Coordinates of C-alpha atoms in Angstrom, one line a residue:
M7 CA -17.3 -4.5 -3.5
N8 CA -15.1 -6.3 -0.9
F9 CA -11.8 -6.5 -2.8
F10 CA -10.4 -3.1 -1.7
C11 CA -7.1 -3.2 0.2
T12 CA -8.4 -1.2 3.2
E13 CA -8.7 -1.9 6.8
N14 CA -11.5 -1.0 9.1
N15 CA -9.2 0.8 11.5
L16 CA -7.9 3.3 9.0
D17 CA -9.1 6.8 9.7
K18 CA -9.0 10.2 8.0
D19 CA -6.0 11.1 10.2
E20 CA -3.9 8.5 8.4
L21 CA -2.0 8.6 5.1
M22 CA -0.7 5.9 2.8
I23 CA 2.5 6.3 0.8
R24 CA 3.6 4.0 -2.1
I25 CA 7.1 4.4 -3.6
S26 CA 7.7 2.4 -6.8
L27 CA 11.2 0.9 -7.2
N28 CA 11.1 -0.8 -10.6
K29 CA 13.0 1.1 -13.3
D30 CA 11.7 -0.8 -16.3
F31 CA 7.9 -0.7 -15.8
K32 CA 5.9 0.2 -18.9
K33 CA 2.2 1.1 -19.0
N34 CA 1.2 -2.3 -20.4
D35 CA 3.0 -4.0 -17.5
Y36 CA 0.1 -3.1 -15.3
G37 CA 0.8 -3.0 -11.5
E38 CA -1.1 0.2 -11.1
A39 CA -2.8 1.5 -7.9
I40 CA -6.5 2.0 -8.5
F41 CA -8.4 4.4 -6.1
Y42 CA -12.2 4.2 -5.8
K43 CA -15.0 6.5 -4.7
D44 CA -17.3 5.3 -1.9
N45 CA -19.9 4.2 -4.5
G46 CA -17.3 1.9 -6.2
E47 CA -16.5 4.1 -9.2
I48 CA -12.9 4.5 -10.2
L49 CA -11.5 7.8 -8.9
A50 CA -8.0 7.5 -10.3
A51 CA -5.3 5.0 -11.5
V52 CA -1.6 5.6 -11.0
Y53 CA 0.9 3.5 -12.9
P54 CA 4.2 2.6 -11.2
K55 CA 7.3 4.5 -12.3
M56 CA 10.8 4.3 -10.7
G57 CA 10.9 6.8 -7.8
R58 CA 7.2 7.8 -8.1
M59 CA 5.7 8.5 -4.7
V60 CA 1.9 8.5 -4.3
V61 CA 0.4 9.8 -1.1
W62 CA -3.3 9.5 -0.3
N63 CA -5.7 9.6 2.6
A64 CA -5.9 6.1 4.0
S65 CA -9.7 6.2 4.1
V66 CA -9.8 6.1 0.3
P67 CA -10.5 2.5 -0.9
F68 CA -7.7 1.2 -3.2
I69 CA -6.3 -1.9 -4.7
F70 CA -2.9 -2.7 -6.3
K71 CA -3.2 -4.6 -9.6
P72 CA -0.6 -7.3 -10.1
P73 CA 1.9 -7.0 -12.9
A74 CA 1.2 -8.5 -16.3
M75 CA 2.0 -12.2 -16.8
S76 CA 4.6 -11.1 -19.4
Y77 CA 6.4 -9.0 -16.8
V78 CA 9.0 -11.5 -15.6
Q79 CA 10.6 -9.4 -12.9
A80 CA 9.2 -8.9 -9.4
Q81 CA 7.4 -5.7 -8.6
F82 CA 9.1 -3.8 -5.8
D83 CA 7.4 -1.0 -3.8
V84 CA 7.7 0.5 -0.4
L85 CA 4.3 1.0 1.3
V86 CA 4.1 3.1 4.4
R87 CA 1.1 4.0 6.6
I88 CA 1.5 7.1 8.8
T89 CA -0.8 8.5 11.4
T90 CA -1.1 11.5 13.6
S91 CA -2.7 9.4 16.4
K92 CA -0.3 8.7 19.3
E93 CA -2.4 5.7 20.3
K94 CA -2.3 4.1 16.9
A95 CA 1.4 4.7 16.6
E96 CA 2.1 3.1 20.0
Q97 CA -0.1 0.1 19.0
A98 CA 1.7 -0.3 15.7
I99 CA 5.1 -0.2 17.5
A100 CA 3.9 -2.9 19.9
E101 CA 2.6 -5.1 17.0
T102 CA 5.9 -4.6 15.1
K103 CA 7.9 -5.8 18.1
V104 CA 5.7 -8.9 18.4
H105 CA 6.0 -9.8 14.7
F106 CA 9.6 -8.9 14.1
F107 CA 11.2 -9.8 17.4
Q108 CA 9.4 -13.1 18.2
W109 CA 12.7 -14.9 17.9
D110 CA 13.8 -13.2 21.2
S111 CA 11.2 -15.3 23.1
I112 CA 12.4 -18.5 21.5
K113 CA 15.9 -18.3 23.1

């Protein structure tokens, strides 16, 4: 299976955090996070709920299902990746500066 939202550079020393921000999500609105075992079997599914914070090891394969077609609002989440690796943190800071502050080089 190649549809997991994982990256090759994620290690066991990293965590992912998802915070759901929609207050009116219902179970049939979908939008859940699905976590998989290495063999492709579903390990768990977590439905979004306002304020719900899910924390998992970044090495666990996962995918976020889109909301149902009948859910006319946007789905809002905060997704954070944290690491204990100083090198990865410094690399992420450098990449963020390039992506978010490119306009400085245009002046």
